[in-house]
Amino acid sequence: MITYEEFCSRVAAVEARMAAAARAAGRDPATVRLLPVTKTHPADAAVFSARRGLAAVGENRVQEAAEKRPLAEAALAAEGVAAPRWELIGHLQSNKARAAAESFDRIQSVDTEKLARRLDAAAAERGRPLAVLLQVNAGRDPAKFGCELEDAPRLLDAALGCAHLRVEGLMTIAPLGADAAATAELAARTFANLRELRDTLAARHGVALPELSMGMSGDLEAAVAAGSTCVRVGTALFGAR
């Protein structure tokens, strides 16, 4: 695990990249937030993030978050630092919906109607709404999770019909190409697809879908240029896993 000082230096570097990309796209840098991805790193990664003033952290697995969150929150309470929100960015099986609703404040990876209904039931049991994003396979990558672009309207209908879910936007992961140039082209196309889908769905359903979670360490500039509001970064902040 890197030191807190090194982490802060890396955050500053990533935030500078994000701000430059936003200004180049004619956007206010404040409209894009950094979500540090703490998966496979110890609870200190979440502690560092909160201490630095980052409001949320992203995790890929339910069990890992369930183990790390209490440790991080106890350490932060001892420091008098507010705990971060926890967001699930990894694939979620419907049979783990209840556990996910207990461990996370937002689920970014809702990709089926069945999962939406399971999360709705779990949120109802807990007596509070659960924020979600719909994951879309906007790059049509067979190796990625997410609903197909054509299925997104039906998934949104289902999620909006869930009384205990609060649909806040969309999420996607760009495919990898055969080389750097191909990967960059695929990423730009994927992110444009998600933005256009969001605009279409918001107009068609008459709902606000403000969040576009897209972009990671290697493609955040393309994501910000396409309208990302949440960039998920792990390696550039915490180093290789």
mmCIF file of C-alpha atoms in Angstrom:
data_model
loop_
_atom_site.group_PDB
_atom_site.id
_atom_site.type_symbol
_atom_site.label_atom_id
_atom_site.label_comp_id
_atom_site.label_asym_id
_atom_site.label_seq_id
_atom_site.Cartn_x
_atom_site.Cartn_y
_atom_site.Cartn_z
ATOM 1 C CA MET A 1 0.000 0.000 0.000
ATOM 2 C CA ILE A 2 1.357 3.427 -0.938
ATOM 3 C CA THR A 3 1.675 6.238 1.612
ATOM 4 C CA TYR A 4 -0.995 8.867 2.105
ATOM 5 C CA GLU A 5 1.327 11.527 0.721
ATOM 6 C CA GLU A 6 1.882 9.535 -2.459
ATOM 7 C CA PHE A 7 -1.848 8.954 -2.760
ATOM 8 C CA CYS A 8 -2.535 12.692 -2.516
ATOM 9 C CA SER A 9 0.055 13.359 -5.202
ATOM 10 C CA ARG A 10 -1.581 10.820 -7.493
ATOM 11 C CA VAL A 11 -5.048 12.260 -6.849
ATOM 12 C CA ALA A 12 -3.775 15.703 -7.794
ATOM 13 C CA ALA A 13 -2.334 14.329 -11.041
ATOM 14 C CA VAL A 14 -5.567 12.573 -11.993
ATOM 15 C CA GLU A 15 -7.663 15.591 -11.074
ATOM 16 C CA ALA A 16 -5.426 17.735 -13.266
ATOM 17 C CA ARG A 17 -6.016 15.362 -16.194
ATOM 18 C CA MET A 18 -9.754 15.507 -15.582
ATOM 19 C CA ALA A 19 -9.793 19.287 -15.350
ATOM 20 C CA ALA A 20 -7.755 19.684 -18.540
ATOM 21 C CA ALA A 21 -10.070 17.311 -20.408
ATOM 22 C CA ALA A 22 -13.126 19.170 -19.134
ATOM 23 C CA ARG A 23 -11.790 22.572 -20.159
ATOM 24 C CA ALA A 24 -10.838 21.219 -23.592
ATOM 25 C CA ALA A 25 -14.439 20.065 -24.006
ATOM 26 C CA GLY A 26 -15.835 23.398 -22.850
ATOM 27 C CA ARG A 27 -17.052 21.927 -19.575
ATOM 28 C CA ASP A 28 -16.757 23.066 -15.990
ATOM 29 C CA PRO A 29 -14.264 20.718 -14.278
ATOM 30 C CA ALA A 30 -16.535 20.727 -11.220
ATOM 31 C CA THR A 31 -19.124 18.743 -13.193
ATOM 32 C CA VAL A 32 -16.905 15.636 -13.198
ATOM 33 C CA ARG A 33 -16.097 13.778 -9.994
ATOM 34 C CA LEU A 34 -13.407 11.256 -9.241
ATOM 35 C CA LEU A 35 -14.475 7.888 -7.832
ATOM 36 C CA PRO A 36 -11.440 6.095 -6.363
ATOM 37 C CA VAL A 37 -11.680 2.348 -6.923
ATOM 38 C CA THR A 38 -10.381 0.579 -3.825
ATOM 39 C CA LYS A 39 -10.940 -3.040 -4.877
ATOM 40 C CA THR A 40 -8.260 -5.524 -3.754
ATOM 41 C CA HIS A 41 -6.609 -2.789 -1.689
ATOM 42 C CA PRO A 42 -6.850 -2.684 2.121
ATOM 43 C CA ALA A 43 -9.346 -0.605 4.072
ATOM 44 C CA ASP A 44 -6.720 2.153 4.269
ATOM 45 C CA ALA A 45 -7.462 2.937 0.618
ATOM 46 C CA ALA A 46 -10.956 4.057 1.608
ATOM 47 C CA VAL A 47 -9.532 5.886 4.632
ATOM 48 C CA PHE A 48 -7.077 7.767 2.407
ATOM 49 C CA SER A 49 -9.871 8.680 -0.004
ATOM 50 C CA ALA A 50 -12.126 10.111 2.690
ATOM 51 C CA ARG A 51 -9.258 11.917 4.395
ATOM 52 C CA ARG A 52 -8.431 13.558 1.051
ATOM 53 C CA GLY A 53 -12.045 14.766 0.787
ATOM 54 C CA LEU A 54 -13.314 12.332 -1.847
ATOM 55 C CA ALA A 55 -16.951 11.659 -1.087
ATOM 56 C CA ALA A 56 -17.268 8.057 -2.290
ATOM 57 C CA VAL A 57 -15.284 4.937 -3.117
ATOM 58 C CA GLY A 58 -15.974 2.168 -5.614
ATOM 59 C CA GLU A 59 -15.744 -1.577 -4.983
ATOM 60 C CA ASN A 60 -16.245 -4.550 -7.287
ATOM 61 C CA ARG A 61 -17.315 -7.257 -4.863
ATOM 62 C CA VAL A 62 -19.989 -7.321 -2.198
ATOM 63 C CA GLN A 63 -18.075 -9.442 0.302
ATOM 64 C CA GLU A 64 -14.937 -7.341 0.034
ATOM 65 C CA ALA A 65 -16.865 -4.169 0.773
ATOM 66 C CA ALA A 66 -18.741 -5.812 3.641
ATOM 67 C CA GLU A 67 -15.410 -6.670 5.276
ATOM 68 C CA LYS A 68 -13.598 -3.408 4.590
ATOM 69 C CA ARG A 69 -16.320 -0.813 5.189
ATOM 70 C CA PRO A 70 -16.593 -1.289 8.985
ATOM 71 C CA LEU A 71 -12.807 -1.151 9.330
ATOM 72 C CA ALA A 72 -12.557 2.039 7.297
ATOM 73 C CA GLU A 73 -15.452 3.703 9.096
ATOM 74 C CA ALA A 74 -14.014 2.879 12.510
ATOM 75 C CA ALA A 75 -10.641 4.351 11.541
ATOM 76 C CA LEU A 76 -12.256 7.492 10.124
ATOM 77 C CA ALA A 77 -14.465 7.944 13.179
ATOM 78 C CA ALA A 78 -11.352 7.898 15.349
ATOM 79 C CA GLU A 79 -9.924 10.685 13.172
ATOM 80 C CA GLY A 80 -13.156 12.656 13.146
ATOM 81 C CA VAL A 81 -13.409 12.349 9.354
ATOM 82 C CA ALA A 82 -16.725 11.773 7.594
ATOM 83 C CA ALA A 83 -17.062 8.303 6.091
ATOM 84 C CA PRO A 84 -17.378 8.020 2.297
ATOM 85 C CA ARG A 85 -20.309 6.561 0.418
ATOM 86 C CA TRP A 86 -19.715 3.102 -1.042
ATOM 87 C CA GLU A 87 -20.649 2.339 -4.630
ATOM 88 C CA LEU A 88 -20.719 -1.082 -6.274
ATOM 89 C CA ILE A 89 -19.204 -0.913 -9.751
ATOM 90 C CA GLY A 90 -18.727 -4.643 -10.379
ATOM 91 C CA HIS A 91 -21.147 -7.206 -11.754
ATOM 92 C CA LEU A 92 -23.864 -8.164 -9.298
ATOM 93 C CA GLN A 93 -25.718 -11.472 -9.328
ATOM 94 C CA SER A 94 -29.372 -11.180 -8.372
ATOM 95 C CA ASN A 95 -28.954 -13.647 -5.491
ATOM 96 C CA LYS A 96 -26.585 -11.175 -3.812
ATOM 97 C CA ALA A 97 -28.952 -8.212 -4.101
ATOM 98 C CA ARG A 98 -29.882 -8.163 -0.426
ATOM 99 C CA ALA A 99 -26.254 -8.218 0.717
ATOM 100 C CA ALA A 100 -25.390 -5.488 -1.788
ATOM 101 C CA ALA A 101 -28.220 -3.272 -0.545
ATOM 102 C CA GLU A 102 -26.822 -3.624 2.966
ATOM 103 C CA SER A 103 -23.221 -2.783 2.070
ATOM 104 C CA PHE A 104 -23.567 -0.122 -0.609
ATOM 105 C CA ASP A 105 -25.115 3.321 -0.916
ATOM 106 C CA ARG A 106 -25.362 3.077 -4.691
ATOM 107 C CA ILE A 107 -25.269 0.228 -7.197
ATOM 108 C CA GLN A 108 -23.791 1.233 -10.555
ATOM 109 C CA SER A 109 -24.202 -2.151 -12.236
ATOM 110 C CA VAL A 110 -27.935 -2.838 -12.579
ATOM 111 C CA ASP A 111 -28.187 -4.646 -15.903
ATOM 112 C CA THR A 112 -31.334 -6.818 -15.743
ATOM 113 C CA GLU A 113 -34.955 -6.380 -14.758
ATOM 114 C CA LYS A 114 -34.638 -9.300 -12.342
ATOM 115 C CA LEU A 115 -31.774 -7.611 -10.518
ATOM 116 C CA ALA A 116 -33.704 -4.334 -10.351
ATOM 117 C CA ARG A 117 -36.665 -6.110 -8.738
ATOM 118 C CA ARG A 118 -34.432 -7.921 -6.245
ATOM 119 C CA LEU A 119 -32.730 -4.676 -5.245
ATOM 120 C CA ASP A 120 -36.104 -2.973 -4.937
ATOM 121 C CA ALA A 121 -37.301 -5.677 -2.552
ATOM 122 C CA ALA A 122 -34.092 -5.444 -0.527
ATOM 123 C CA ALA A 123 -34.372 -1.658 -0.292
ATOM 124 C CA ALA A 124 -38.000 -1.996 0.795
ATOM 125 C CA GLU A 125 -36.937 -4.332 3.603
ATOM 126 C CA ARG A 126 -34.408 -1.769 4.772
ATOM 127 C CA GLY A 127 -36.960 0.999 4.596
ATOM 128 C CA ARG A 128 -34.939 3.401 2.479
ATOM 129 C CA PRO A 129 -34.519 4.087 -1.237
ATOM 130 C CA LEU A 130 -31.454 2.752 -3.024
ATOM 131 C CA ALA A 131 -29.666 4.811 -5.658
ATOM 132 C CA VAL A 132 -28.791 2.898 -8.839
ATOM 133 C CA LEU A 133 -27.251 3.324 -12.267
ATOM 134 C CA LEU A 134 -28.172 1.125 -15.210
ATOM 135 C CA GLN A 135 -25.156 -0.590 -16.758
ATOM 136 C CA VAL A 136 -25.255 -0.625 -20.544
ATOM 137 C CA ASN A 137 -22.914 -2.526 -22.855
ATOM 138 C CA ALA A 138 -22.558 0.582 -24.989
ATOM 139 C CA GLY A 139 -19.482 -0.796 -26.742
ATOM 140 C CA ARG A 140 -21.199 -4.064 -27.688
ATOM 141 C CA ASP A 141 -18.339 -6.008 -26.148
ATOM 142 C CA PRO A 142 -19.201 -9.687 -25.574
ATOM 143 C CA ALA A 143 -16.700 -9.739 -22.711
ATOM 144 C CA LYS A 144 -18.490 -6.976 -20.794
ATOM 145 C CA PHE A 145 -21.610 -7.027 -18.649
ATOM 146 C CA GLY A 146 -24.481 -4.610 -19.166
ATOM 147 C CA CYS A 147 -27.758 -4.625 -21.038
ATOM 148 C CA GLU A 148 -27.689 -4.117 -24.782
ATOM 149 C CA LEU A 149 -28.408 -0.649 -26.130
ATOM 150 C CA GLU A 150 -31.725 -1.852 -27.571
ATOM 151 C CA ASP A 151 -32.817 -3.295 -24.219
ATOM 152 C CA ALA A 152 -32.093 -0.176 -22.188
ATOM 153 C CA PRO A 153 -35.557 1.413 -22.595
ATOM 154 C CA ARG A 154 -37.246 -1.686 -21.179
ATOM 155 C CA LEU A 155 -34.762 -1.910 -18.320
ATOM 156 C CA LEU A 156 -35.322 1.751 -17.490
ATOM 157 C CA ASP A 157 -39.092 1.212 -17.523
ATOM 158 C CA ALA A 158 -38.689 -1.652 -15.073
ATOM 159 C CA ALA A 159 -36.349 0.268 -12.784
ATOM 160 C CA LEU A 160 -38.580 3.345 -12.766
ATOM 161 C CA GLY A 161 -41.437 1.072 -11.748
ATOM 162 C CA CYS A 162 -39.530 0.001 -8.633
ATOM 163 C CA ALA A 163 -40.765 2.216 -5.804
ATOM 164 C CA HIS A 164 -37.632 1.869 -3.697
ATOM 165 C CA LEU A 165 -35.044 2.457 -6.429
ATOM 166 C CA ARG A 166 -33.798 5.903 -7.420
ATOM 167 C CA VAL A 167 -32.447 5.748 -10.970
ATOM 168 C CA GLU A 168 -29.741 8.381 -11.283
ATOM 169 C CA GLY A 169 -28.182 7.603 -14.659
ATOM 170 C CA LEU A 170 -26.163 5.145 -16.713
ATOM 171 C CA MET A 171 -22.793 3.379 -16.529
ATOM 172 C CA THR A 172 -20.592 1.642 -19.080
ATOM 173 C CA ILE A 173 -17.125 0.131 -19.523
ATOM 174 C CA ALA A 174 -15.295 0.632 -22.814
ATOM 175 C CA PRO A 175 -13.899 -2.393 -24.699
ATOM 176 C CA LEU A 176 -10.218 -3.010 -25.291
ATOM 177 C CA GLY A 177 -8.955 -2.900 -28.868
ATOM 178 C CA ALA A 178 -6.098 -4.677 -30.594
ATOM 179 C CA ASP A 179 -3.781 -1.722 -29.955
ATOM 180 C CA ALA A 180 -3.770 1.707 -28.316
ATOM 181 C CA ALA A 181 -5.294 3.474 -31.325
ATOM 182 C CA ALA A 182 -8.095 0.932 -31.669
ATOM 183 C CA THR A 183 -8.792 1.065 -27.937
ATOM 184 C CA ALA A 184 -9.037 4.873 -28.032
ATOM 185 C CA GLU A 185 -11.433 4.747 -30.983
ATOM 186 C CA LEU A 186 -13.611 2.133 -29.299
ATOM 187 C CA ALA A 187 -13.685 4.122 -26.071
ATOM 188 C CA ALA A 188 -14.747 7.333 -27.805
ATOM 189 C CA ARG A 189 -17.515 5.513 -29.671
ATOM 190 C CA THR A 190 -18.697 3.707 -26.544
ATOM 191 C CA PHE A 191 -18.905 6.868 -24.494
ATOM 192 C CA ALA A 192 -20.718 8.741 -27.262
ATOM 193 C CA ASN A 193 -23.193 5.860 -27.503
ATOM 194 C CA LEU A 194 -23.961 6.081 -23.786
ATOM 195 C CA ARG A 195 -24.398 9.848 -23.828
ATOM 196 C CA GLU A 196 -26.741 9.666 -26.816
ATOM 197 C CA LEU A 197 -28.696 6.853 -25.177
ATOM 198 C CA ARG A 198 -29.025 8.858 -21.973
ATOM 199 C CA ASP A 199 -30.322 11.879 -23.862
ATOM 200 C CA THR A 200 -32.845 9.755 -25.752
ATOM 201 C CA LEU A 201 -34.084 7.939 -22.640
ATOM 202 C CA ALA A 202 -34.350 11.114 -20.582
ATOM 203 C CA ALA A 203 -36.443 12.800 -23.271
ATOM 204 C CA ARG A 204 -38.588 9.748 -23.968
ATOM 205 C CA HIS A 205 -39.344 8.971 -20.327
ATOM 206 C CA GLY A 206 -39.427 12.546 -19.087
ATOM 207 C CA VAL A 207 -36.901 11.838 -16.328
ATOM 208 C CA ALA A 208 -33.569 13.311 -15.325
ATOM 209 C CA LEU A 209 -30.654 10.894 -15.715
ATOM 210 C CA PRO A 210 -27.826 13.209 -14.678
ATOM 211 C CA GLU A 211 -25.109 10.650 -13.986
ATOM 212 C CA LEU A 212 -22.916 9.204 -16.731
ATOM 213 C CA SER A 213 -20.372 6.936 -15.082
ATOM 214 C CA MET A 214 -17.753 6.232 -17.708
ATOM 215 C CA GLY A 215 -14.009 6.387 -18.000
ATOM 216 C CA MET A 216 -11.120 4.824 -16.081
ATOM 217 C CA SER A 217 -7.382 5.418 -15.679
ATOM 218 C CA GLY A 218 -6.552 4.830 -19.338
ATOM 219 C CA ASP A 219 -9.476 6.516 -21.093
ATOM 220 C CA LEU A 220 -10.738 9.240 -18.783
ATOM 221 C CA GLU A 221 -9.988 12.055 -21.274
ATOM 222 C CA ALA A 222 -12.268 10.514 -23.896
ATOM 223 C CA ALA A 223 -14.938 9.927 -21.262
ATOM 224 C CA VAL A 224 -14.865 13.506 -20.005
ATOM 225 C CA ALA A 225 -14.989 14.800 -23.573
ATOM 226 C CA ALA A 226 -18.115 12.707 -24.139
ATOM 227 C CA GLY A 227 -19.860 13.984 -21.012
ATOM 228 C CA SER A 228 -18.831 11.704 -18.154
ATOM 229 C CA THR A 229 -19.810 12.928 -14.698
ATOM 230 C CA CYS A 230 -18.074 10.117 -12.784
ATOM 231 C CA VAL A 231 -14.639 8.743 -13.631
ATOM 232 C CA ARG A 232 -13.699 5.466 -11.920
ATOM 233 C CA VAL A 233 -9.960 5.305 -11.228
ATOM 234 C CA GLY A 234 -8.009 2.674 -9.335
ATOM 235 C CA THR A 235 -4.575 1.902 -10.760
ATOM 236 C CA ALA A 236 -3.542 5.540 -11.296
ATOM 237 C CA LEU A 237 -4.325 6.261 -7.644
ATOM 238 C CA PHE A 238 -3.297 3.153 -5.741
ATOM 239 C CA GLY A 239 -0.905 1.399 -8.115
ATOM 240 C CA ALA A 240 -1.097 -2.052 -9.665
ATOM 241 C CA ARG A 241 -3.065 -4.711 -7.835
#
